[in-house]
Amino acid sequence: MSRKGMSTRSVHDGDKSLHYEGAINTPIFQSTTFAFPTEEPRTWNGEIPDGTYIYSRDSNPTVRAVEDKLASLEGAESSLAFSSGMAAITSALLTFLQKGDRLVAMQDLYGGTYAFLKNEMSRLGVDVTFVPTTDPAELCAAIDGRTKVLYLESPTNPLLKLIDIRETCRLAHQKGCLVMIDNTFATPILQRPLELGADIVLHSATKYLNGHSDVIAGFVAG
């Protein structure tokens, strides 16, 4: 973790303003497309160097700045921004799960997440098991050889139930299971699950990260 305080990191980390003509604030880039990364396109090998932008659907300097800021706050190697919290959650789940896999999840989850797991993941051939407890041993007892992901929330939405993240991650990793956790209600100011052993952290930035109900966004960090 950086020695800078959370307030300093919240303001300054990820800021790329001085890269752009000395701007005091990171500019809002509205361009959909950027100049080719080489003057000789025929010699391009397809690799996009870090810090080079091609198309805003893939990456954009403004979006990259907020991704770097969230990664710093969570103590993550990197993060990705999405158009909503559910976009972040579903993208992460679909990255690690495929037909025939199994997922174990807490039963007390955000309604949108619960509905996606129950209806859509099952339709895609993923076996989903909901465990009605926050006890680490009971949760991890449901993990078997086919289980690829243990999905958690803490505090839960809306019941604000808490889980011992460190112990749950320890037990899950003993069984070779990846741990995803929704950190929306705590934010990295109060809780950093990666420091407690989680593999992937998820956020609906629409809520506390934004703070004033005028943004819909999501993040995956790890």
Coordinates of N, CA and C in Angstrom, one line a residue:
M1 N 0.8 -1.2 0.0 CA 0.0 0.0 0.0 C 0.9 1.3 0.0
S2 N 0.4 2.3 -0.7 CA 1.1 3.5 -0.7 C 1.1 4.2 0.7
R3 N 2.2 4.9 1.0 CA 2.2 5.6 2.3 C 1.3 6.9 2.3
K4 N 0.8 7.2 1.1 CA -0.1 8.4 1.1 C -1.4 8.0 1.8
G5 N -2.0 9.0 2.4 CA -3.3 8.7 3.1 C -4.4 8.5 2.0
M6 N -5.5 8.0 2.5 CA -6.6 7.7 1.6 C -7.2 9.0 0.9
S7 N -7.2 10.1 1.7 CA -7.7 11.3 1.2 C -6.8 11.8 0.0
T8 N -5.5 11.7 0.2 CA -4.6 12.2 -0.8 C -4.7 11.3 -2.1
R9 N -4.8 10.0 -1.9 CA -4.9 9.1 -3.0 C -6.2 9.2 -3.7
S10 N -7.3 9.5 -3.0 CA -8.6 9.8 -3.6 C -8.6 10.9 -4.5
V11 N -7.8 11.9 -4.2 CA -7.7 13.2 -5.0 C -6.7 13.0 -6.1
H12 N -5.5 12.5 -5.8 CA -4.4 12.6 -6.8 C -4.1 11.3 -7.6
D13 N -4.3 10.1 -7.0 CA -3.9 8.9 -7.7 C -4.7 8.7 -9.0
G14 N -4.0 8.3 -10.0 CA -4.7 8.2 -11.3 C -4.8 9.4 -12.1
D15 N -4.5 10.6 -11.5 CA -4.6 11.9 -12.2 C -3.5 12.0 -13.3
K16 N -3.9 12.2 -14.5 CA -3.0 12.3 -15.6 C -3.0 13.7 -16.2
S17 N -3.5 14.7 -15.4 CA -3.7 16.0 -16.0 C -2.4 16.6 -16.6
L18 N -1.3 16.5 -15.9 CA -0.1 17.1 -16.4 C 0.4 16.5 -17.7
H19 N -0.1 15.3 -18.1 CA 0.3 14.7 -19.4 C -0.3 15.4 -20.5
Y20 N -1.3 16.2 -20.3 CA -2.1 16.8 -21.4 C -2.0 18.4 -21.3
E21 N -0.9 18.9 -21.9 CA -0.7 20.3 -22.0 C -0.8 21.1 -20.7
G22 N -0.4 20.4 -19.6 CA -0.4 21.0 -18.3 C -1.7 21.3 -17.7
A23 N -2.8 20.6 -18.1 CA -4.1 20.7 -17.5 C -4.1 20.5 -16.0
I24 N -4.8 21.3 -15.3 CA -4.9 21.1 -13.8 C -5.7 19.9 -13.4
N25 N -6.8 19.6 -14.2 CA -7.6 18.5 -14.0 C -7.5 17.5 -15.2
T26 N -7.7 16.2 -14.9 CA -7.7 15.3 -16.0 C -8.8 15.7 -17.0
P27 N -8.5 15.9 -18.3 CA -9.5 16.2 -19.3 C -10.5 15.1 -19.5
I28 N -11.7 15.5 -19.9 CA -12.7 14.5 -20.3 C -12.6 14.3 -21.8
F29 N -12.1 13.1 -22.2 CA -11.9 12.8 -23.6 C -13.2 12.2 -24.2
Q30 N -13.8 12.9 -25.1 CA -15.0 12.5 -25.8 C -14.8 11.9 -27.1
S31 N -13.5 11.8 -27.5 CA -13.2 11.2 -28.8 C -13.5 9.7 -28.8
T32 N -14.1 9.1 -29.8 CA -14.3 7.7 -29.9 C -13.0 7.0 -30.4
T33 N -12.2 7.7 -31.2 CA -11.1 7.1 -31.9 C -9.9 7.9 -31.8
F34 N -8.7 7.2 -31.7 CA -7.4 7.9 -31.5 C -6.5 7.6 -32.7
A35 N -5.5 8.4 -32.9 CA -4.6 8.2 -34.0 C -3.8 6.9 -33.9
F36 N -3.5 6.3 -35.0 CA -2.8 5.0 -35.0 C -1.5 5.2 -34.3
P37 N -1.1 4.1 -33.5 CA 0.1 4.3 -32.6 C 1.4 4.3 -33.4
T38 N 1.4 4.2 -34.7 CA 2.7 4.2 -35.4 C 2.5 4.9 -36.7
E39 N 3.5 5.6 -37.2 CA 3.4 6.3 -38.5 C 3.4 5.3 -39.7
E40 N 3.7 4.1 -39.4 CA 3.8 3.0 -40.5 C 2.9 1.9 -40.1
P41 N 1.5 2.0 -40.3 CA 0.6 1.0 -39.9 C 1.0 -0.4 -40.4
R42 N 1.6 -0.5 -41.6 CA 1.9 -1.9 -42.1 C 3.0 -2.6 -41.2
T43 N 3.7 -1.8 -40.4 CA 4.7 -2.5 -39.6 C 4.2 -2.8 -38.2
W44 N 2.9 -2.4 -37.9 CA 2.3 -2.7 -36.6 C 2.1 -4.1 -36.3
N45 N 2.5 -4.7 -35.2 CA 2.4 -6.1 -34.9 C 1.1 -6.5 -34.2
G46 N 0.2 -5.5 -34.0 CA -1.0 -5.7 -33.3 C -1.0 -5.5 -31.8
E47 N 0.2 -5.3 -31.2 CA 0.3 -5.0 -29.8 C 0.1 -3.6 -29.6
I48 N -0.7 -3.3 -28.5 CA -1.0 -1.9 -28.2 C -0.2 -1.5 -26.9
P49 N 0.8 -0.7 -27.1 CA 1.7 -0.3 -25.9 C 0.9 0.3 -24.8
D50 N 1.3 0.1 -23.6 CA 0.7 0.7 -22.4 C 0.6 2.2 -22.6
G51 N -0.6 2.8 -22.3 CA -0.7 4.2 -22.4 C -1.1 4.7 -23.8
T52 N -1.3 3.7 -24.8 CA -1.7 4.0 -26.1 C -3.2 3.7 -26.3
Y53 N -3.9 4.6 -26.9 CA -5.3 4.4 -27.0 C -5.7 4.3 -28.5
I54 N -6.7 3.4 -28.8 CA -7.1 3.2 -30.2 C -8.6 3.6 -30.3
Y55 N -9.4 3.0 -29.4 CA -10.9 3.2 -29.5 C -11.5 3.2 -28.1
S56 N -12.4 4.2 -27.9 CA -12.8 4.4 -26.5 C -13.6 3.3 -25.9
R57 N -14.2 2.4 -26.7 CA -14.9 1.2 -26.1 C -13.9 0.3 -25.4
D58 N -12.6 0.3 -25.9 CA -11.6 -0.5 -25.3 C -10.9 0.2 -24.1
S59 N -10.6 1.4 -24.4 CA -9.9 2.2 -23.3 C -9.9 3.7 -23.7
N60 N -9.8 4.5 -22.7 CA -9.9 6.0 -22.9 C -9.1 6.7 -21.8
P61 N -8.4 7.7 -22.1 CA -7.5 8.3 -21.0 C -8.3 8.7 -19.8
T62 N -9.5 9.3 -20.0 CA -10.3 9.7 -18.8 C -10.7 8.5 -18.0
V63 N -11.2 7.4 -18.7 CA -11.6 6.2 -18.0 C -10.4 5.5 -17.3
R64 N -9.3 5.5 -18.0 CA -8.1 4.9 -17.4 C -7.7 5.6 -16.1
A65 N -7.9 6.9 -16.1 CA -7.5 7.7 -14.9 C -8.3 7.2 -13.7
V66 N -9.6 7.1 -13.9 CA -10.5 6.7 -12.7 C -10.2 5.2 -12.4
E67 N -9.9 4.4 -13.4 CA -9.5 3.0 -13.1 C -8.3 2.9 -12.3
D68 N -7.3 3.7 -12.6 CA -6.1 3.7 -11.8 C -6.3 4.2 -10.4
K69 N -7.2 5.2 -10.3 CA -7.6 5.7 -8.9 C -8.2 4.6 -8.1
L70 N -9.2 3.9 -8.6 CA -9.9 2.8 -7.9 C -8.9 1.7 -7.5
A71 N -8.0 1.4 -8.5 CA -7.0 0.3 -8.2 C -6.1 0.8 -7.0
S72 N -5.7 2.0 -7.0 CA -4.9 2.5 -5.9 C -5.6 2.4 -4.5
L73 N -6.9 2.8 -4.5 CA -7.7 2.8 -3.3 C -7.9 1.4 -2.8
E74 N -8.1 0.4 -3.7 CA -8.3 -1.0 -3.3 C -7.0 -1.7 -3.0
G75 N -5.8 -1.1 -3.4 CA -4.6 -1.8 -3.3 C -4.5 -2.9 -4.3
A76 N -5.1 -2.7 -5.5 CA -5.1 -3.7 -6.6 C -4.1 -3.4 -7.6
E77 N -3.7 -4.5 -8.3 CA -2.8 -4.3 -9.5 C -3.4 -3.5 -10.6
S78 N -4.7 -3.7 -10.8 CA -5.4 -2.9 -11.8 C -6.9 -3.0 -11.6
S79 N -7.6 -2.2 -12.3 CA -9.1 -2.3 -12.3 C -9.7 -1.9 -13.6
L80 N -10.9 -2.3 -13.8 CA -11.6 -2.0 -15.1 C -12.9 -1.3 -14.7
A81 N -13.3 -0.3 -15.4 CA -14.6 0.4 -15.2 C -15.6 -0.1 -16.2
F82 N -16.9 -0.1 -15.7 CA -18.0 -0.6 -16.5 C -19.1 0.4 -16.4
S83 N -20.1 0.2 -17.3 CA -21.3 1.1 -17.3 C -22.2 1.0 -16.2
S84 N -22.1 -0.1 -15.4 CA -22.9 -0.2 -14.2 C -22.3 -1.3 -13.3
G85 N -22.8 -1.3 -12.0 CA -22.3 -2.4 -11.1 C -22.7 -3.8 -11.7
M86 N -23.8 -4.0 -12.2 CA -24.2 -5.3 -12.7 C -23.4 -5.6 -13.9
A87 N -23.0 -4.7 -14.7 CA -22.1 -4.9 -15.9 C -20.8 -5.5 -15.4
A88 N -20.3 -4.9 -14.3 CA -19.0 -5.3 -13.7 C -19.1 -6.7 -13.2
I89 N -20.2 -7.0 -12.4 CA -20.4 -8.3 -11.8 C -20.6 -9.4 -12.8
T90 N -21.5 -9.1 -13.8 CA -21.7 -10.2 -14.8 C -20.5 -10.5 -15.6
S91 N -19.7 -9.4 -16.0 CA -18.5 -9.6 -16.8 C -17.5 -10.4 -16.0
A92 N -17.3 -10.2 -14.7 CA -16.4 -10.9 -13.9 C -16.8 -12.4 -13.8
L93 N -18.0 -12.6 -13.6 CA -18.5 -14.0 -13.4 C -18.4 -14.8 -14.7
L94 N -18.7 -14.1 -15.8 CA -18.7 -14.8 -17.1 C -17.2 -15.0 -17.6
T95 N -16.3 -14.3 -17.0 CA -14.9 -14.5 -17.3 C -14.4 -15.8 -16.7
F96 N -14.8 -16.1 -15.5 CA -14.3 -17.2 -14.8 C -15.1 -18.5 -14.8
L97 N -16.3 -18.4 -15.3 CA -17.3 -19.5 -15.2 C -17.7 -19.9 -16.6
Q98 N -17.9 -21.2 -16.8 CA -18.4 -21.7 -18.0 C -19.3 -22.9 -17.8
K99 N -20.0 -23.4 -18.8 CA -20.9 -24.5 -18.6 C -20.2 -25.7 -17.9
G100 N -20.9 -26.2 -16.9 CA -20.4 -27.4 -16.1 C -19.7 -27.0 -14.9
D101 N -19.4 -25.7 -14.7 CA -18.7 -25.2 -13.5 C -19.8 -25.0 -12.4
R102 N -19.3 -24.8 -11.2 CA -20.2 -24.6 -10.1 C -19.7 -23.3 -9.4
L103 N -20.7 -22.6 -8.9 CA -20.5 -21.4 -8.1 C -21.2 -21.5 -6.8
V104 N -20.6 -21.1 -5.7 CA -21.2 -21.1 -4.4 C -21.3 -19.6 -4.0
A105 N -22.5 -19.2 -3.5 CA -22.7 -17.8 -3.1 C -23.5 -17.7 -1.8
M106 N -23.2 -16.6 -1.1 CA -24.1 -16.3 0.0 C -25.5 -16.1 -0.5
Q107 N -26.5 -16.4 0.3 CA -27.9 -16.2 -0.1 C -28.3 -14.8 0.0
D108 N -27.7 -14.1 1.0 CA -28.1 -12.6 1.2 C -27.2 -11.8 0.3
L109 N -27.8 -11.5 -0.9 CA -27.1 -10.7 -1.9 C -28.0 -9.6 -2.4
Y110 N -27.3 -8.6 -3.1 CA -28.1 -7.6 -3.8 C -29.0 -8.3 -4.8
G111 N -30.3 -7.8 -4.9 CA -31.3 -8.4 -5.7 C -30.9 -8.7 -7.1
G112 N -30.3 -7.7 -7.8 CA -29.9 -7.9 -9.1 C -28.9 -9.0 -9.3
T113 N -27.9 -9.1 -8.4 CA -26.9 -10.2 -8.4 C -27.6 -11.5 -8.2
Y114 N -28.5 -11.6 -7.2 CA -29.2 -12.9 -6.9 C -30.0 -13.3 -8.1
A115 N -30.7 -12.4 -8.8 CA -31.5 -12.8 -9.9 C -30.6 -13.3 -11.1
F116 N -29.5 -12.6 -11.3 CA -28.6 -13.0 -12.4 C -28.0 -14.4 -12.1
L117 N -27.6 -14.7 -10.9 CA -27.1 -16.0 -10.5 C -28.1 -17.1 -10.7
K118 N -29.3 -16.8 -10.1 CA -30.4 -17.8 -10.1 C -30.9 -18.1 -11.5
N119 N -31.1 -17.1 -12.3 CA -31.8 -17.2 -13.6 C -30.9 -17.4 -14.7
E120 N -29.9 -16.5 -14.8 CA -29.1 -16.5 -16.0 C -27.9 -17.5 -16.0
M121 N -27.2 -17.5 -14.9 CA -26.1 -18.4 -14.8 C -26.5 -19.9 -14.9
S122 N -27.7 -20.2 -14.3 CA -28.2 -21.5 -14.4 C -28.6 -21.8 -15.8
R123 N -29.2 -20.8 -16.5 CA -29.5 -21.0 -17.9 C -28.3 -21.3 -18.8
L124 N -27.2 -20.8 -18.4 CA -25.9 -21.0 -19.1 C -25.2 -22.3 -18.7
G125 N -25.8 -23.0 -17.9 CA -25.2 -24.3 -17.5 C -24.3 -24.3 -16.3
V126 N -24.3 -23.2 -15.6 CA -23.5 -23.1 -14.3 C -24.3 -23.5 -13.2
D127 N -23.8 -24.4 -12.4 CA -24.5 -24.9 -11.2 C -24.3 -23.9 -10.0
V128 N -25.4 -23.2 -9.6 CA -25.3 -22.2 -8.5 C -25.9 -22.7 -7.2
T129 N -25.1 -22.6 -6.2 CA -25.6 -23.0 -4.8 C -25.6 -21.8 -3.9
F130 N -26.7 -21.5 -3.4 CA -26.8 -20.4 -2.4 C -26.8 -21.0 -1.0
V131 N -25.9 -20.4 -0.1 CA -25.8 -20.9 1.2 C -26.3 -19.8 2.2
P132 N -27.3 -20.2 3.0 CA -28.0 -19.2 3.9 C -27.3 -18.9 5.2
T133 N -26.0 -18.5 5.1 CA -25.3 -18.2 6.3 C -24.1 -17.3 6.0
T134 N -23.6 -16.6 7.0 CA -22.3 -15.9 6.9 C -21.2 -16.5 7.6
D135 N -21.4 -17.8 8.0 CA -20.3 -18.5 8.7 C -19.3 -19.0 7.7
P136 N -18.0 -18.7 7.9 CA -17.0 -19.1 6.9 C -17.0 -20.6 6.7
A137 N -17.0 -21.4 7.8 CA -16.9 -22.8 7.7 C -18.1 -23.4 6.9
E138 N -19.3 -22.9 7.2 CA -20.4 -23.4 6.5 C -20.5 -23.0 5.0
L139 N -20.1 -21.8 4.8 CA -20.0 -21.4 3.4 C -19.0 -22.3 2.6
C140 N -17.8 -22.4 3.1 CA -16.8 -23.2 2.4 C -17.0 -24.7 2.4
A141 N -17.9 -25.2 3.3 CA -18.2 -26.6 3.2 C -19.0 -26.9 2.0
A142 N -19.6 -25.9 1.4 CA -20.4 -26.2 0.1 C -19.5 -26.3 -1.1
I143 N -18.2 -25.9 -1.0 CA -17.3 -25.9 -2.1 C -16.8 -27.3 -2.4
D144 N -17.0 -27.7 -3.7 CA -16.5 -29.1 -4.1 C -15.5 -28.9 -5.2
G145 N -15.1 -30.0 -5.8 CA -14.1 -30.0 -6.9 C -14.5 -29.2 -8.1
R146 N -15.8 -29.1 -8.4 CA -16.3 -28.3 -9.6 C -16.4 -26.8 -9.3
T147 N -16.3 -26.4 -8.0 CA -16.6 -25.0 -7.7 C -15.4 -24.2 -8.1
K148 N -15.7 -23.2 -9.0 CA -14.6 -22.3 -9.4 C -14.6 -21.0 -8.7
V149 N -15.8 -20.5 -8.2 CA -15.9 -19.2 -7.6 C -16.8 -19.3 -6.3
L150 N -16.3 -18.6 -5.3 CA -17.1 -18.3 -4.1 C -17.4 -16.8 -4.2
Y151 N -18.7 -16.5 -4.2 CA -19.2 -15.1 -4.3 C -19.7 -14.6 -3.0
L152 N -19.2 -13.4 -2.6 CA -19.6 -12.8 -1.3 C -20.0 -11.4 -1.5
E153 N -20.7 -10.9 -0.4 CA -20.9 -9.5 -0.2 C -20.7 -9.2 1.3
S154 N -20.1 -8.1 1.6 CA -19.9 -7.7 3.0 C -19.6 -6.2 3.1
P155 N -20.4 -5.4 3.7 CA -21.8 -5.7 4.2 C -22.7 -6.0 3.0
T156 N -23.7 -6.9 3.3 CA -24.7 -7.3 2.3 C -25.7 -6.1 2.0
N157 N -26.2 -6.2 0.8 CA -27.3 -5.2 0.4 C -28.6 -6.0 0.3
P158 N -29.6 -5.6 1.0 CA -29.8 -4.5 1.9 C -29.6 -4.7 3.4
L159 N -29.4 -6.0 3.8 CA -29.5 -6.4 5.2 C -28.3 -6.1 6.0
L160 N -27.2 -5.6 5.4 CA -25.9 -5.2 6.1 C -25.3 -6.3 6.9
K161 N -25.5 -7.6 6.5 CA -24.8 -8.7 7.2 C -23.3 -8.6 6.9
L162 N -22.5 -9.0 7.9 CA -21.0 -9.0 7.7 C -20.5 -10.4 7.7
I163 N -19.3 -10.6 7.1 CA -18.7 -11.9 7.0 C -17.2 -11.7 7.4
D164 N -16.6 -12.7 8.0 CA -15.2 -12.7 8.2 C -14.5 -13.0 6.9
I165 N -14.1 -12.0 6.2 CA -13.5 -12.1 4.9 C -12.2 -12.9 4.9
R166 N -11.3 -12.6 5.9 CA -10.0 -13.2 5.9 C -10.1 -14.8 6.1
E167 N -11.0 -15.2 7.1 CA -11.1 -16.6 7.3 C -11.8 -17.3 6.2
T168 N -12.8 -16.6 5.6 CA -13.5 -17.2 4.5 C -12.6 -17.4 3.3
C169 N -11.8 -16.5 3.0 CA -10.8 -16.6 1.9 C -9.8 -17.7 2.2
R170 N -9.3 -17.8 3.4 CA -8.4 -18.8 3.8 C -8.9 -20.2 3.5
L171 N -10.2 -20.4 4.0 CA -10.8 -21.7 3.8 C -11.1 -22.0 2.3
A172 N -11.5 -21.0 1.6 CA -11.8 -21.2 0.2 C -10.6 -21.5 -0.6
H173 N -9.5 -20.8 -0.3 CA -8.2 -21.1 -1.1 C -7.7 -22.4 -0.8
Q174 N -7.9 -23.0 0.4 CA -7.5 -24.3 0.7 C -8.1 -25.3 -0.2
K175 N -9.3 -25.0 -0.7 CA -10.0 -25.8 -1.7 C -9.8 -25.4 -3.1
G176 N -8.9 -24.5 -3.3 CA -8.5 -24.1 -4.7 C -9.6 -23.2 -5.4
C177 N -10.4 -22.5 -4.6 CA -11.5 -21.7 -5.1 C -11.2 -20.2 -5.1
L178 N -11.5 -19.6 -6.2 CA -11.4 -18.1 -6.3 C -12.5 -17.4 -5.6
V179 N -12.1 -16.3 -4.9 CA -13.1 -15.6 -4.1 C -13.3 -14.2 -4.7
M180 N -14.6 -13.9 -5.1 CA -15.0 -12.6 -5.5 C -15.9 -12.0 -4.4
I181 N -15.7 -10.7 -4.2 CA -16.5 -10.0 -3.2 C -17.0 -8.7 -3.6
D182 N -18.3 -8.4 -3.4 CA -18.8 -7.1 -3.7 C -18.6 -6.1 -2.5
N183 N -17.8 -5.1 -2.7 CA -17.4 -4.2 -1.6 C -18.1 -2.9 -1.7
T184 N -19.2 -2.9 -2.3 CA -20.0 -1.6 -2.6 C -20.3 -0.8 -1.3
F185 N -20.8 -1.5 -0.4 CA -21.4 -0.8 0.8 C -20.3 -0.3 1.8
A186 N -19.1 -0.9 1.7 CA -18.0 -0.5 2.6 C -17.1 0.6 1.9
T187 N -16.9 0.4 0.6 CA -15.9 1.2 -0.1 C -14.5 0.9 0.4
P188 N -13.5 1.1 -0.4 CA -12.1 0.9 0.0 C -11.7 1.8 1.2
I189 N -12.4 2.9 1.4 CA -12.1 3.7 2.6 C -12.2 2.9 3.9
L190 N -13.2 2.1 4.0 CA -13.4 1.3 5.2 C -13.0 -0.1 5.2
Q191 N -12.8 -0.7 4.0 CA -12.5 -2.1 3.9 C -11.8 -2.4 2.5
R192 N -10.7 -3.1 2.6 CA -10.0 -3.5 1.4 C -9.8 -5.0 1.3
P193 N -10.8 -5.7 0.7 CA -10.8 -7.2 0.7 C -9.6 -7.8 0.1
L194 N -8.9 -7.2 -0.8 CA -7.7 -7.8 -1.4 C -6.6 -8.0 -0.3
E195 N -6.6 -7.1 0.7 CA -5.6 -7.2 1.8 C -6.0 -8.4 2.7
L196 N -7.3 -8.8 2.6 CA -7.8 -9.9 3.5 C -7.8 -11.2 2.8
G197 N -7.3 -11.2 1.5 CA -7.2 -12.5 0.8 C -8.1 -12.7 -0.4
A198 N -9.1 -11.8 -0.6 CA -9.9 -11.9 -1.8 C -9.1 -11.8 -3.1
D199 N -9.7 -12.4 -4.1 CA -9.0 -12.4 -5.4 C -9.5 -11.3 -6.3
I200 N -10.8 -11.0 -6.3 CA -11.5 -10.1 -7.1 C -12.4 -9.2 -6.3
V201 N -12.4 -7.9 -6.4 CA -13.3 -7.0 -5.7 C -14.2 -6.3 -6.8
L202 N -15.5 -6.2 -6.4 CA -16.5 -5.6 -7.3 C -17.1 -4.4 -6.6
H203 N -17.5 -3.4 -7.5 CA -18.2 -2.3 -7.0 C -19.3 -1.8 -7.9
S204 N -20.4 -1.5 -7.3 CA -21.4 -0.6 -8.0 C -21.0 0.8 -7.5
A205 N -20.3 1.5 -8.4 CA -19.9 2.9 -8.1 C -21.1 3.9 -8.1
T206 N -22.3 3.4 -8.5 CA -23.5 4.2 -8.4 C -23.8 4.6 -7.0
K207 N -23.4 3.8 -6.0 CA -23.8 4.0 -4.7 C -22.7 4.9 -3.9
Y208 N -22.0 4.3 -2.9 CA -21.2 5.2 -2.1 C -20.0 5.7 -2.8
L209 N -19.4 5.0 -3.7 CA -18.2 5.6 -4.4 C -18.6 6.9 -5.1
N210 N -19.8 7.0 -5.7 CA -20.2 8.2 -6.3 C -20.7 9.2 -5.3
G211 N -21.7 8.7 -4.5 CA -22.1 9.4 -3.3 C -23.3 10.4 -3.5
H212 N -23.6 10.8 -4.7 CA -24.7 11.7 -4.8 C -25.6 11.5 -6.0
S213 N -25.8 10.2 -6.3 CA -26.9 9.7 -7.1 C -27.0 10.4 -8.5
D214 N -25.8 10.6 -9.1 CA -25.9 11.2 -10.5 C -24.9 10.4 -11.4
V215 N -24.5 9.2 -11.0 CA -23.6 8.4 -11.9 C -24.1 7.0 -11.8
I216 N -24.0 6.3 -12.9 CA -24.2 4.8 -12.9 C -22.9 4.3 -13.4
A217 N -22.2 3.4 -12.6 CA -20.9 2.9 -13.0 C -20.6 1.7 -12.2
G218 N -19.6 0.9 -12.6 CA -19.1 -0.3 -11.8 C -17.7 -0.5 -12.1
F219 N -17.0 -1.3 -11.2 CA -15.6 -1.6 -11.2 C -15.3 -3.0 -10.9
V220 N -14.3 -3.6 -11.5 CA -13.7 -4.8 -11.1 C -12.3 -4.5 -10.8
A221 N -11.8 -5.0 -9.7 CA -10.4 -4.7 -9.3 C -9.7 -6.0 -8.8
G222 N -8.4 -6.2 -9.1 CA -7.8 -7.4 -8.6 C -6.3 -7.3 -8.9

